[in-house]
Every structure is written in C-alpha cells, then in structure tokens.
Amino acid sequence: MKTSISVIGAGYVGLVIATCLAELGNEVTLIDIDELKVNSIRNGVSPIYEEGLEDLLRKVNMQVTTDYEKTLPSKIIMLCLGTPSDESGINLNYISEASTKLAGILKRRQDYSVINIKSTIAPGTTEGLIIPSLEKSGKKAGKDFGVCMSPEFLREGKAINDFMNPARIIVGEHDRTSGDVLCQLYEHFNAPIMRTSIKTAEMIKLASNAFLATKISFINEIGNMCKQLGIDAYDVAKGMGFDDRIGNKFLNAGVGFGGSCLPKDLKMLIAKAQEINYEPKILEAVLKLNDEQVVRMLDLLKKHVQLKGAIIGLLGLAFKSGTDDVRDSRAIGIVDALLKEGAIVKAYDPLAIKNFSQIFPQIEYVTIEQVLNSDAILILAECEEFNKLDYKGRIVIDGRRVAKAREAEIYEGICW
Ligand code: UDX
C-alpha cells in the first residue's frame, strides 16, 4: 500500500531509504537541516558515494526540504539521524534536536501518525529520551501518535540492494497499532517481519553488528596463530564455513574492521554494559584485538624496512572497497604511526582520496604506479584493480588478501 512518508536526516541511511521508498511508489518527503545537502539532492547530486544511488535519485519523484512543517501530511515519519561517537561517548544531540522539533509539529496535528526510529541507538534510548521529547507536544505516545523502532542493516556499497532485499525486518513497537502501520508499509517486502518490543529492536541492531565484528576479530585471532604456524587462515575459514552453524560469511581475516558502524556500535554496547555495571569481556576483547591488527601490520613491515625516511606506499584508504567512506578506516591508524616513525607516505585509493586528505593533508596522494615505486607497499583495501598490478620485485605487506600481490619479491600476508 502506497504511503505518505517523511524521512528526517539525509545522511547515509536516510538518503538511501527515502530514495528507495520513493522508488517503490510511496509519497516521500526528505528533510535535512543542511541547506547545501538539500540543494545538492534536489539537483540529483548525491552527497555520498553509493553505487546506483544517484541514478535512482534522478529517477524518483521526492520532495526534499529543510522545512519540518512538510512532515505534516505524512502517515509515517522516519527518524534517520546520525548517532556518531565522539570523545564523550555517543552523540545523541541530532536525534534529540529532531525529536524536539517534531514535538512542535505534533502539537498541531489532529490526525494519527507513527514516528519510526531508524537511527542506531542503545537499548532504552527511545523510551528514555525520544518519547519524552515527543510528548513535550502534550500528545501521548500510543494514543495520539504511534512509535516504532525499526533498525536498518544496510551495508555501504550494497545499500540499495540491502534495503530492497532485507534478510529480515524488525519492528519494535510501542503498541500494536503503531506496529500495524509499519507492517503495512513492509507487507510487500520478501522478508520475515519480526514484531517485538522497542528495547529489543534497539538491542537486535547493536548485537547484530557486534556479532559481525566478533566474527572478524575471531578469525583474525585464529589468523594470527595461523601466521605463526604456517597455516593459511583462509583455508581454515573455508573448512569452518561449510558448517551452517558457523557460515562462510564475515570470516575474511585481515587488518580488521572499520567504518561508521561496527566500531561505533561496539563502543555503544560496551558503554551501555558499563552503565549497568556489567563487564563486557568479549566485546572489549573484540575491539582490542581489532586495534592490535594495525600494530601487527606495522610490525610485519618493520621486519623488512627501516621506517625512518623510507617511502611507504598505501593501496586503499577507505574502510573497505567500493566506498569513499574513511570513517574509522584502518588506514588512519597506519598513517598516524608511519608519520610518527618518520616515514614518507604515498597513498592511493580509487574513491576515498578526497575524504582521506581531510584527515591527512600532509601526506602525498599519488597514482597507483607511484605507490608501486615505494620502498614497501601496504595493501589496506581489497579493491579489484589491486589484483591487476605488477608486484614483481616489490616488498608487500597484505592486509586484505590480494592474490596477485603474492608475486612480490617479499610478500607477507597479515594472517597467512
Ligand atoms: C556494517 C554491517 O554489515 C551492516 O549490516 C550494518 O547495517 C552497518 O555496518 P558496513 O559498515 O557497510 O556494514 O561494512 P561491512 O561490509 O560490514 O564491513 C565492515 C568492516 O569489516 C570493513 O572494514 C571490512 O573490510 C571488514 N570485514 C568485513 C573484514 O575484515 N572481514 C570480513 O570478513 C568482512
């Protein structure tokens, strides 16, 4: 059934969701306080790099505005605000400000609408922060308006496919009526719908990402042992993965996980555990091991090269291939350490140089050939084009399993 939907927050999740919902024929209004971003989207220019998104954006009919008033006709209002981590922990300001603004609109609404939270938040945040903010409107959740928490599980680089073909749809509902409205929106998706409480939905999102991160740190731990034992961690992962209780996905050993989700969501869960005086042993170990993979990469490099004054070439700056996103990329810790050791860094990435140069304006961004002419090369992302290069005669430390690099004169895989 076609619905009138407002999406608040045109970041990664909000922009992808709004565009996909419009593509599915819903009447969509996308709202963001950033005027520049709104104008760019209105002109069909996506502020983020995501395969297929710009074409879809130019195809769909969607209202894009900074004006919260435009949410008035919408039956469903999706809150897709960022919850980034900063020095003080998780920043809930954006979602808190949006809830307060929305309360001003709700105050004047006579009809029933459902507020659906899509942002990644710790268990208890919707009931503890968002609903009280919305009820400053004088309206009651579950009576005058509905509330749901329905997390997204999009992967960068595959976001449109992941939205259109979800593995599952989680509907955390304040009450049955709220959930009914959301289930109607998703009724034509070919995926199981799980209805549950709001707190449970919040935890499902964090636990899912924490488990993916745990799988990666687990295989990296096994991989680190394999390295010392002369075993290939990828063969081990293959043997493990035949068992569908284990599954063969997310067992690619390497320099570790990055991005705007896995590290942050782990930290959010650890902070929540500490808040309730629970010691999250596994979660803390997952994060610690992930940080140590960067040090391992550098130790392997130092086995072969004196860093002071050496030219070190980097292949891959984004947190993974197929994106321009450098948030919590492994390359950040690597460059930081190389500069501290007095190395000269020459870096290449097919998409992420612009974003990475915001963090490290002082290093050289060069062509792929110039990286190959360095004293040693570190591979930090599994980009297709890296598998076509000539590595003969080079020193290569591989953190992402690029098969062609094995032809190098000196080749070290971090876990193989
Ligand atoms: C992740 C989750 O997959 C997605 O469901 C959630 O909604 C958001 O967070 P994303 O951040 O796009 O998505 O990245 P993902 O593809 O999961 O990769 C995360 C990191 O793990 C990357 O740095 C990647 O290089 C690394 N990784 C992934 C491994 O090191 N080994 C693997 O086997 C898989």
CSV table of C-alpha atoms and ligand atoms in Angstrom, one decimal:
chain,number,residue,atom,x,y,z
A,1,MET,CA,0.0,0.0,0.0
A,2,LYS,CA,1.4,3.4,-1.0
A,3,THR,CA,2.0,5.6,2.0
A,4,SER,CA,2.9,9.3,2.7
A,5,ILE,CA,6.3,9.1,4.4
A,6,SER,CA,8.7,11.8,5.8
A,7,VAL,CA,12.3,10.8,6.3
A,8,ILE,CA,14.2,13.1,8.7
A,9,GLY,CA,18.0,13.1,8.1
A,10,ALA,CA,19.6,12.8,4.7
A,11,GLY,CA,22.7,11.0,5.8
A,12,TYR,CA,23.7,7.6,4.5
A,13,VAL,CA,20.7,5.7,5.8
A,14,GLY,CA,18.1,8.4,5.4
A,15,LEU,CA,19.0,9.2,1.8
A,16,VAL,CA,19.1,5.6,0.7
A,17,ILE,CA,15.8,4.8,2.5
A,18,ALA,CA,14.0,7.8,1.2
A,19,THR,CA,15.1,7.2,-2.4
A,20,CYS,CA,14.1,3.5,-2.2
A,21,LEU,CA,10.7,4.2,-0.6
A,22,ALA,CA,10.0,6.8,-3.4
A,23,GLU,CA,11.1,4.2,-6.0
A,24,LEU,CA,8.5,1.8,-4.5
A,25,GLY,CA,5.8,4.4,-5.2
A,26,ASN,CA,5.4,6.0,-1.8
A,27,GLU,CA,4.9,9.8,-1.4
A,28,VAL,CA,8.2,10.7,0.2
A,29,THR,CA,9.5,14.0,1.8
A,30,LEU,CA,13.1,14.0,2.7
A,31,ILE,CA,14.1,16.6,5.4
A,32,ASP,CA,17.5,17.8,6.5
A,33,ILE,CA,18.7,20.9,8.2
A,34,ASP,CA,21.7,21.2,5.9
A,35,GLU,CA,20.6,23.6,3.1
A,36,LEU,CA,23.6,22.7,0.9
A,37,LYS,CA,22.9,19.0,1.1
A,38,VAL,CA,19.2,19.6,0.4
A,39,ASN,CA,20.0,21.7,-2.7
A,40,SER,CA,22.5,19.1,-3.9
A,41,ILE,CA,20.0,16.3,-3.5
A,42,ARG,CA,17.3,18.4,-5.2
A,43,ASN,CA,19.6,18.7,-8.2
A,44,GLY,CA,20.0,15.0,-8.3
A,45,VAL,CA,23.6,15.1,-6.9
A,46,SER,CA,24.2,12.6,-4.1
A,47,PRO,CA,26.3,13.9,-1.3
A,48,ILE,CA,27.6,10.4,-0.7
A,49,TYR,CA,29.1,7.8,-3.0
A,50,GLU,CA,26.9,4.8,-3.2
A,51,GLU,CA,26.6,2.6,-6.3
A,52,GLY,CA,23.3,3.2,-8.2
A,53,LEU,CA,22.0,5.8,-5.8
A,54,GLU,CA,22.5,8.9,-8.0
A,55,ASP,CA,20.7,7.3,-10.9
A,56,LEU,CA,17.8,6.3,-8.7
A,57,LEU,CA,17.8,9.8,-7.1
A,58,ARG,CA,17.4,11.3,-10.6
A,59,LYS,CA,14.6,8.8,-11.4
A,60,VAL,CA,12.3,9.1,-8.4
A,61,ASN,CA,9.9,11.9,-7.5
A,62,MET,CA,10.7,13.0,-4.0
A,63,GLN,CA,10.2,16.3,-2.1
A,64,VAL,CA,13.5,17.5,-0.5
A,65,THR,CA,13.4,20.3,2.1
A,66,THR,CA,14.8,21.8,5.3
A,67,ASP,CA,11.2,22.5,6.5
A,68,TYR,CA,9.9,20.3,9.2
A,69,GLU,CA,6.4,21.6,8.5
A,70,LYS,CA,6.4,19.4,5.4
A,71,THR,CA,6.1,16.4,7.7
A,72,LEU,CA,2.5,17.4,8.5
A,73,PRO,CA,0.7,15.2,5.9
A,74,SER,CA,2.9,12.2,6.5
A,75,LYS,CA,1.4,9.0,8.0
A,76,ILE,CA,4.9,7.7,8.9
A,77,ILE,CA,7.9,9.9,10.0
A,78,MET,CA,11.2,8.1,10.0
A,79,LEU,CA,14.0,9.5,12.2
A,80,CYS,CA,17.3,8.7,10.4
A,81,LEU,CA,19.7,10.9,12.4
A,82,GLY,CA,23.3,10.1,12.9
A,83,THR,CA,24.4,8.9,16.3
A,84,PRO,CA,28.2,9.4,15.9
A,85,SER,CA,30.7,8.6,18.6
A,86,ASP,CA,32.9,11.4,19.9
A,87,GLU,CA,35.3,11.8,22.9
A,88,SER,CA,32.4,11.9,25.3
A,89,GLY,CA,30.8,8.8,24.0
A,90,ILE,CA,27.7,8.6,21.7
A,91,ASN,CA,26.4,11.9,20.4
A,92,LEU,CA,22.6,11.9,20.7
A,93,ASN,CA,22.2,15.6,20.0
A,94,TYR,CA,20.9,15.2,16.4
A,95,ILE,CA,18.2,12.8,17.3
A,96,SER,CA,17.3,14.8,20.4
A,97,GLU,CA,17.0,18.1,18.5
A,98,ALA,CA,14.9,16.4,15.8
A,99,SER,CA,12.5,14.9,18.3
A,100,THR,CA,12.1,18.3,20.0
A,101,LYS,CA,11.4,19.9,16.6
A,102,LEU,CA,8.9,17.2,15.7
A,103,ALA,CA,7.1,17.7,19.0
A,104,GLY,CA,6.4,21.2,17.9
A,105,ILE,CA,4.7,19.8,14.8
A,106,LEU,CA,2.9,17.0,16.6
A,107,LYS,CA,1.4,19.7,18.9
A,108,ARG,CA,-0.7,21.0,16.0
A,109,ARG,CA,-1.5,17.7,14.4
A,110,GLN,CA,-5.1,16.4,14.8
A,111,ASP,CA,-4.5,13.1,12.9
A,112,TYR,CA,-2.6,10.0,14.0
A,113,SER,CA,0.9,9.4,12.7
A,114,VAL,CA,3.7,6.9,13.5
A,115,ILE,CA,7.2,8.0,14.4
A,116,ASN,CA,9.7,5.3,13.4
A,117,ILE,CA,13.2,5.4,14.7
A,118,LYS,CA,15.9,4.1,12.2
A,119,SER,CA,18.9,5.5,14.0
A,120,THR,CA,21.3,3.1,15.8
A,121,ILE,CA,20.7,3.7,19.5
A,122,ALA,CA,21.4,1.9,22.7
A,123,PRO,CA,18.6,-0.1,24.4
A,124,GLY,CA,16.3,2.3,26.3
A,125,THR,CA,17.0,5.4,24.3
A,126,THR,CA,13.6,5.6,22.5
A,127,GLU,CA,11.7,5.2,25.8
A,128,GLY,CA,14.2,7.2,27.9
A,129,LEU,CA,14.9,10.1,25.6
A,130,ILE,CA,12.9,10.2,22.3
A,131,ILE,CA,9.3,9.5,23.5
A,132,PRO,CA,9.6,12.1,26.4
A,133,SER,CA,10.8,14.7,23.9
A,134,LEU,CA,7.9,13.9,21.5
A,135,GLU,CA,5.5,14.0,24.4
A,136,LYS,CA,6.5,17.6,25.1
A,137,SER,CA,3.9,18.2,22.4
A,138,GLY,CA,1.3,17.5,25.0
A,139,LYS,CA,0.3,14.4,23.0
A,140,LYS,CA,0.7,10.8,24.3
A,141,ALA,CA,2.6,8.0,22.6
A,142,GLY,CA,0.3,5.1,21.9
A,143,LYS,CA,-2.8,7.3,22.0
A,144,ASP,CA,-2.3,10.5,19.8
A,145,PHE,CA,0.7,9.2,17.9
A,146,GLY,CA,2.5,5.9,17.4
A,147,VAL,CA,6.1,5.0,17.9
A,148,CYS,CA,8.3,2.2,16.5
A,149,MET,CA,12.0,1.4,16.3
A,150,SER,CA,12.9,-0.5,13.2
A,151,PRO,CA,16.6,-0.7,12.6
A,152,GLU,CA,18.3,-0.8,9.2
A,153,PHE,CA,21.0,-3.3,8.3
A,154,LEU,CA,22.4,-1.6,5.2
A,155,ARG,CA,26.0,-2.3,4.1
A,156,GLU,CA,27.8,0.6,2.4
A,157,GLY,CA,28.4,-0.3,-1.3
A,158,LYS,CA,25.3,-2.6,-1.3
A,159,ALA,CA,22.8,-0.3,0.4
A,160,ILE,CA,20.1,-0.2,-2.2
A,161,ASN,CA,20.1,-4.0,-2.6
A,162,ASP,CA,20.1,-4.5,1.2
A,163,PHE,CA,17.1,-2.1,1.6
A,164,MET,CA,15.1,-3.7,-1.2
A,165,ASN,CA,16.0,-7.3,-0.2
A,166,PRO,CA,16.4,-7.3,3.6
A,167,ALA,CA,17.3,-10.6,5.4
A,168,ARG,CA,14.6,-9.6,8.0
A,169,ILE,CA,12.5,-6.6,9.1
A,170,ILE,CA,12.5,-5.9,12.8
A,171,VAL,CA,9.5,-3.9,14.0
A,172,GLY,CA,10.0,-2.7,17.6
A,173,GLU,CA,6.5,-1.4,18.5
A,174,HIS,CA,5.3,0.8,21.4
A,175,ASP,CA,1.9,-0.7,20.9
A,176,ARG,CA,0.1,-2.9,18.4
A,177,THR,CA,-1.5,-0.1,16.4
A,178,SER,CA,1.9,1.5,15.8
A,179,GLY,CA,3.3,-1.8,14.6
A,180,ASP,CA,0.4,-2.4,12.3
A,181,VAL,CA,1.1,0.8,10.4
A,182,LEU,CA,4.7,-0.1,9.8
A,183,CYS,CA,4.0,-3.7,8.9
A,184,GLN,CA,1.6,-2.5,6.3
A,185,LEU,CA,4.4,-0.5,4.7
A,186,TYR,CA,6.7,-3.5,4.6
A,187,GLU,CA,4.0,-6.1,3.7
A,188,HIS,CA,5.3,-6.5,0.1
A,189,PHE,CA,8.9,-7.0,1.0
A,190,ASN,CA,10.0,-10.6,0.6
A,191,ALA,CA,11.4,-10.9,4.2
A,192,PRO,CA,10.3,-12.2,7.6
A,193,ILE,CA,8.9,-9.5,9.8
A,194,MET,CA,9.6,-9.9,13.5
A,195,ARG,CA,7.4,-7.8,15.8
A,196,THR,CA,8.9,-7.1,19.2
A,197,SER,CA,9.4,-4.5,21.9
A,198,ILE,CA,11.2,-1.3,21.1
A,199,LYS,CA,14.1,-2.1,23.5
A,200,THR,CA,14.6,-5.5,22.0
A,201,ALA,CA,14.7,-4.0,18.5
A,202,GLU,CA,17.4,-1.5,19.7
A,203,MET,CA,19.4,-4.4,21.1
A,204,ILE,CA,19.0,-6.6,17.9
A,205,LYS,CA,20.7,-3.9,15.9
A,206,LEU,CA,23.7,-3.5,18.2
A,207,ALA,CA,24.0,-7.2,18.9
A,208,SER,CA,23.9,-8.0,15.1
A,209,ASN,CA,26.8,-5.6,14.4
A,210,ALA,CA,28.7,-6.6,17.5
A,211,PHE,CA,28.4,-10.3,16.3
A,212,LEU,CA,29.7,-9.4,12.8
A,213,ALA,CA,32.7,-7.6,14.4
A,214,THR,CA,33.2,-10.6,16.8
A,215,LYS,CA,33.4,-13.0,13.8
A,216,ILE,CA,36.0,-10.8,12.2
A,217,SER,CA,38.1,-10.5,15.4
A,218,PHE,CA,37.7,-14.2,15.9
A,219,ILE,CA,39.1,-15.1,12.5
A,220,ASN,CA,41.8,-12.5,12.9
A,221,GLU,CA,42.8,-14.2,16.2
A,222,ILE,CA,42.9,-17.6,14.5
A,223,GLY,CA,44.7,-15.9,11.6
A,224,ASN,CA,47.4,-14.5,13.9
A,225,MET,CA,48.1,-18.0,15.2
A,226,CYS,CA,48.0,-19.5,11.7
A,227,LYS,CA,50.6,-16.9,10.6
A,228,GLN,CA,53.0,-18.3,13.2
A,229,LEU,CA,52.1,-21.9,12.5
A,230,GLY,CA,52.5,-21.6,8.7
A,231,ILE,CA,48.8,-22.2,8.1
A,232,ASP,CA,46.6,-20.2,5.7
A,233,ALA,CA,43.7,-18.6,7.7
A,234,TYR,CA,41.6,-18.6,4.5
A,235,ASP,CA,41.8,-22.4,4.2
A,236,VAL,CA,40.8,-22.6,7.8
A,237,ALA,CA,37.8,-20.3,7.3
A,238,LYS,CA,36.8,-22.3,4.3
A,239,GLY,CA,36.8,-25.5,6.3
A,240,MET,CA,34.9,-23.9,9.1
A,241,GLY,CA,32.3,-22.3,6.8
A,242,PHE,CA,30.9,-25.5,5.5
A,243,ASP,CA,29.1,-25.8,8.8
A,244,ASP,CA,26.0,-23.6,8.5
A,245,ARG,CA,26.0,-23.1,12.3
A,246,ILE,CA,29.2,-21.1,11.5
A,247,GLY,CA,28.5,-19.8,8.0
A,248,ASN,CA,31.2,-18.8,5.5
A,249,LYS,CA,30.5,-15.1,5.6
A,250,PHE,CA,32.5,-12.5,7.5
A,251,LEU,CA,35.4,-14.8,8.0
A,252,ASN,CA,37.9,-12.9,5.8
A,253,ALA,CA,40.9,-12.4,8.1
A,254,GLY,CA,43.0,-9.3,7.7
A,255,VAL,CA,43.8,-5.9,9.1
A,256,GLY,CA,40.4,-5.6,10.9
A,257,PHE,CA,37.1,-3.9,10.6
A,258,GLY,CA,36.4,-0.1,10.3
A,259,GLY,CA,33.6,2.1,9.0
A,260,SER,CA,30.9,4.2,10.7
A,261,CYS,CA,29.0,1.2,12.2
A,262,LEU,CA,30.9,-1.8,13.6
A,263,PRO,CA,33.5,0.1,15.8
A,264,LYS,CA,30.9,2.6,16.9
A,265,ASP,CA,28.1,0.2,17.7
A,266,LEU,CA,30.6,-2.0,19.6
A,267,LYS,CA,31.6,1.1,21.7
A,268,MET,CA,27.9,1.9,22.2
A,269,LEU,CA,27.2,-1.6,23.5
A,270,ILE,CA,30.2,-1.5,25.8
A,271,ALA,CA,29.2,1.9,27.2
A,272,LYS,CA,25.7,0.5,27.9
A,273,ALA,CA,27.2,-2.5,29.6
A,274,GLN,CA,29.3,-0.3,31.8
A,275,GLU,CA,26.3,1.8,32.6
A,276,ILE,CA,24.5,-1.2,34.0
A,277,ASN,CA,27.7,-2.4,35.8
A,278,TYR,CA,28.2,-5.4,33.5
A,279,GLU,CA,31.7,-6.2,32.3
A,280,PRO,CA,31.5,-7.0,28.6
A,281,LYS,CA,34.6,-9.2,28.3
A,282,ILE,CA,34.1,-10.5,24.8
A,283,LEU,CA,33.1,-7.1,23.3
A,284,GLU,CA,36.1,-5.4,24.8
A,285,ALA,CA,38.4,-8.1,23.5
A,286,VAL,CA,36.9,-7.8,20.0
A,287,LEU,CA,37.7,-4.1,19.9
A,288,LYS,CA,41.2,-4.5,21.5
A,289,LEU,CA,42.2,-7.2,19.0
A,290,ASN,CA,40.9,-5.1,16.1
A,291,ASP,CA,43.2,-2.2,17.2
A,292,GLU,CA,46.1,-4.6,17.6
A,293,GLN,CA,45.8,-5.8,13.9
A,294,VAL,CA,47.1,-2.4,12.8
A,295,VAL,CA,50.1,-2.8,15.1
A,296,ARG,CA,50.7,-6.3,13.6
A,297,MET,CA,50.7,-4.9,10.1
A,298,LEU,CA,53.4,-2.3,11.1
A,299,ASP,CA,55.5,-4.9,12.9
A,300,LEU,CA,55.5,-7.1,9.7
A,301,LEU,CA,56.6,-4.0,7.7
A,302,LYS,CA,59.4,-3.2,10.2
A,303,LYS,CA,60.8,-6.8,9.7
A,304,HIS,CA,61.7,-5.7,6.2
A,305,VAL,CA,62.1,-1.9,6.2
A,306,GLN,CA,63.7,0.7,8.4
A,307,LEU,CA,60.8,3.2,8.6
A,308,LYS,CA,62.7,6.5,9.2
A,309,GLY,CA,63.0,8.2,5.8
A,310,ALA,CA,61.5,5.2,3.9
A,311,ILE,CA,58.8,5.8,1.3
A,312,ILE,CA,55.8,3.6,2.2
A,313,GLY,CA,53.1,3.2,-0.4
A,314,LEU,CA,49.5,2.6,0.6
A,315,LEU,CA,46.9,0.9,-1.5
A,316,GLY,CA,43.4,1.5,-0.1
A,317,LEU,CA,42.4,4.3,2.3
A,318,ALA,CA,38.6,3.7,2.6
A,319,PHE,CA,37.4,1.4,5.4
A,320,LYS,CA,36.5,-1.2,2.6
A,321,SER,CA,36.4,-1.3,-1.2
A,322,GLY,CA,33.6,0.2,-3.2
A,323,THR,CA,33.1,3.3,-0.9
A,324,ASP,CA,34.6,6.7,-0.4
A,325,ASP,CA,33.9,6.4,3.3
A,326,VAL,CA,37.1,6.7,5.5
A,327,ARG,CA,35.3,6.7,8.9
A,328,ASP,CA,37.3,4.6,11.3
A,329,SER,CA,39.3,3.2,8.4
A,330,ARG,CA,42.3,1.0,9.3
A,331,ALA,CA,44.4,3.3,7.2
A,332,ILE,CA,44.1,6.1,9.7
A,333,GLY,CA,46.0,4.3,12.5
A,334,ILE,CA,48.5,3.1,10.0
A,335,VAL,CA,49.3,6.5,8.6
A,336,ASP,CA,49.4,8.0,12.0
A,337,ALA,CA,52.0,5.5,13.2
A,338,LEU,CA,54.1,5.7,9.9
A,339,LEU,CA,54.3,9.5,10.2
A,340,LYS,CA,55.3,9.2,13.9
A,341,GLU,CA,58.2,6.8,12.8
A,342,GLY,CA,59.4,9.4,10.2
A,343,ALA,CA,58.3,7.5,7.1
A,344,ILE,CA,57.2,9.3,3.9
A,345,VAL,CA,53.7,8.2,2.9
A,346,LYS,CA,52.5,7.9,-0.7
A,347,ALA,CA,48.8,6.8,-0.9
A,348,TYR,CA,46.3,5.8,-3.5
A,349,ASP,CA,42.6,4.9,-3.4
A,350,PRO,CA,40.1,4.8,-6.3
A,351,LEU,CA,37.4,6.8,-4.4
A,352,ALA,CA,38.5,8.0,-1.0
A,353,ILE,CA,41.4,10.4,-1.5
A,354,LYS,CA,39.2,13.5,-1.1
A,355,ASN,CA,37.8,12.3,2.2
A,356,PHE,CA,41.1,10.9,3.5
A,357,SER,CA,43.1,14.1,2.6
A,358,GLN,CA,40.7,15.9,5.0
A,359,ILE,CA,42.3,13.9,7.8
A,360,PHE,CA,45.9,13.8,6.5
A,361,PRO,CA,46.5,16.8,4.2
A,362,GLN,CA,50.3,16.3,4.9
A,363,ILE,CA,50.8,13.0,3.0
A,364,GLU,CA,51.2,12.6,-0.7
A,365,TYR,CA,48.3,11.3,-2.8
A,366,VAL,CA,49.7,9.7,-5.9
A,367,THR,CA,49.0,7.4,-8.9
A,368,ILE,CA,48.9,3.7,-8.4
A,369,GLU,CA,52.2,3.4,-10.3
A,370,GLN,CA,53.9,5.8,-7.9
A,371,VAL,CA,52.7,3.7,-5.0
A,372,LEU,CA,54.3,0.6,-6.6
A,373,ASN,CA,57.7,2.5,-6.8
A,374,SER,CA,57.8,2.9,-3.0
A,375,ASP,CA,60.3,1.1,-0.7
A,376,ALA,CA,57.4,-1.1,0.5
A,377,ILE,CA,53.7,-1.3,-0.1
A,378,LEU,CA,50.8,-1.9,2.4
A,379,ILE,CA,47.5,-3.2,1.0
A,380,LEU,CA,44.6,-2.0,3.1
A,381,ALA,CA,41.5,-2.5,0.9
A,382,GLU,CA,40.5,-5.3,-1.4
A,383,CYS,CA,39.9,-3.2,-4.5
A,384,GLU,CA,39.5,-5.1,-7.7
A,385,GLU,CA,42.2,-3.0,-9.5
A,386,PHE,CA,44.8,-4.0,-7.0
A,387,ASN,CA,44.6,-7.6,-8.3
A,388,LYS,CA,45.8,-6.5,-11.7
A,389,LEU,CA,49.0,-4.8,-10.7
A,390,ASP,CA,52.6,-5.9,-11.2
A,391,TYR,CA,54.1,-6.5,-7.8
A,392,LYS,CA,57.3,-8.3,-9.0
A,393,GLY,CA,60.4,-7.1,-7.2
A,394,ARG,CA,58.5,-5.3,-4.5
A,395,ILE,CA,58.1,-5.6,-0.8
A,396,VAL,CA,54.4,-6.1,0.0
A,397,ILE,CA,52.5,-6.4,3.4
A,398,ASP,CA,49.0,-7.5,2.5
A,399,GLY,CA,46.2,-6.8,5.0
A,400,ARG,CA,43.3,-7.7,2.6
A,401,ARG,CA,44.3,-10.8,0.7
A,402,VAL,CA,45.0,-9.6,-2.8
A,403,ALA,CA,46.1,-12.8,-4.6
A,404,LYS,CA,48.2,-11.1,-7.3
A,405,ALA,CA,50.5,-9.5,-4.7
A,406,ARG,CA,52.0,-12.9,-3.9
A,407,GLU,CA,54.3,-12.4,-6.9
A,408,ALA,CA,56.2,-9.8,-4.9
A,409,GLU,CA,59.8,-10.4,-4.0
A,410,ILE,CA,59.0,-10.1,-0.3
A,411,TYR,CA,55.3,-10.9,0.4
A,412,GLU,CA,53.7,-11.0,3.9
A,413,GLY,CA,50.0,-11.7,4.5
A,414,ILE,CA,48.9,-10.4,7.9
A,415,CYS,CA,47.2,-13.7,8.7
A,416,TRP,CA,48.5,-16.1,6.1
B,1,UDX,C1,28.0,-3.0,8.5
B,1,UDX,C2,27.0,-4.1,8.6
B,1,UDX,O1,27.4,-5.1,7.6
B,1,UDX,C3,25.6,-3.7,8.2
B,1,UDX,O2,24.7,-4.7,8.3
B,1,UDX,C4,25.2,-2.5,9.1
B,1,UDX,O3,24.0,-2.0,8.8
B,1,UDX,C5,26.2,-1.4,9.1
B,1,UDX,O4,27.5,-1.9,9.4
B,1,UDX,P1,29.3,-1.6,6.7
B,1,UDX,O5,29.8,-0.8,7.7
B,1,UDX,O6,28.9,-1.1,5.4
B,1,UDX,O7,28.1,-2.5,7.2
B,1,UDX,O8,30.6,-2.6,6.4
B,1,UDX,P2,30.8,-4.2,6.2
B,1,UDX,O9,30.7,-4.6,4.8
B,1,UDX,O10,30.0,-4.9,7.2
B,1,UDX,O11,32.4,-4.2,6.6
B,1,UDX,C6,32.7,-3.7,7.9
B,1,UDX,C7,34.3,-3.8,8.0
B,1,UDX,O12,34.6,-5.2,8.3
B,1,UDX,C8,35.1,-3.4,6.8
B,1,UDX,O13,36.2,-2.6,7.3
B,1,UDX,C9,35.5,-4.7,6.2
B,1,UDX,O14,36.7,-4.5,5.5
B,1,UDX,C10,35.7,-5.6,7.4
B,1,UDX,N1,35.5,-7.0,7.1
B,1,UDX,C11,34.3,-7.4,6.6
B,1,UDX,C12,36.5,-7.9,7.4
B,1,UDX,O15,37.6,-7.5,7.8
B,1,UDX,N2,36.3,-9.2,7.2
B,1,UDX,C13,35.1,-9.7,6.7
B,1,UDX,O16,35.0,-10.9,6.5
B,1,UDX,C14,34.1,-8.8,6.4
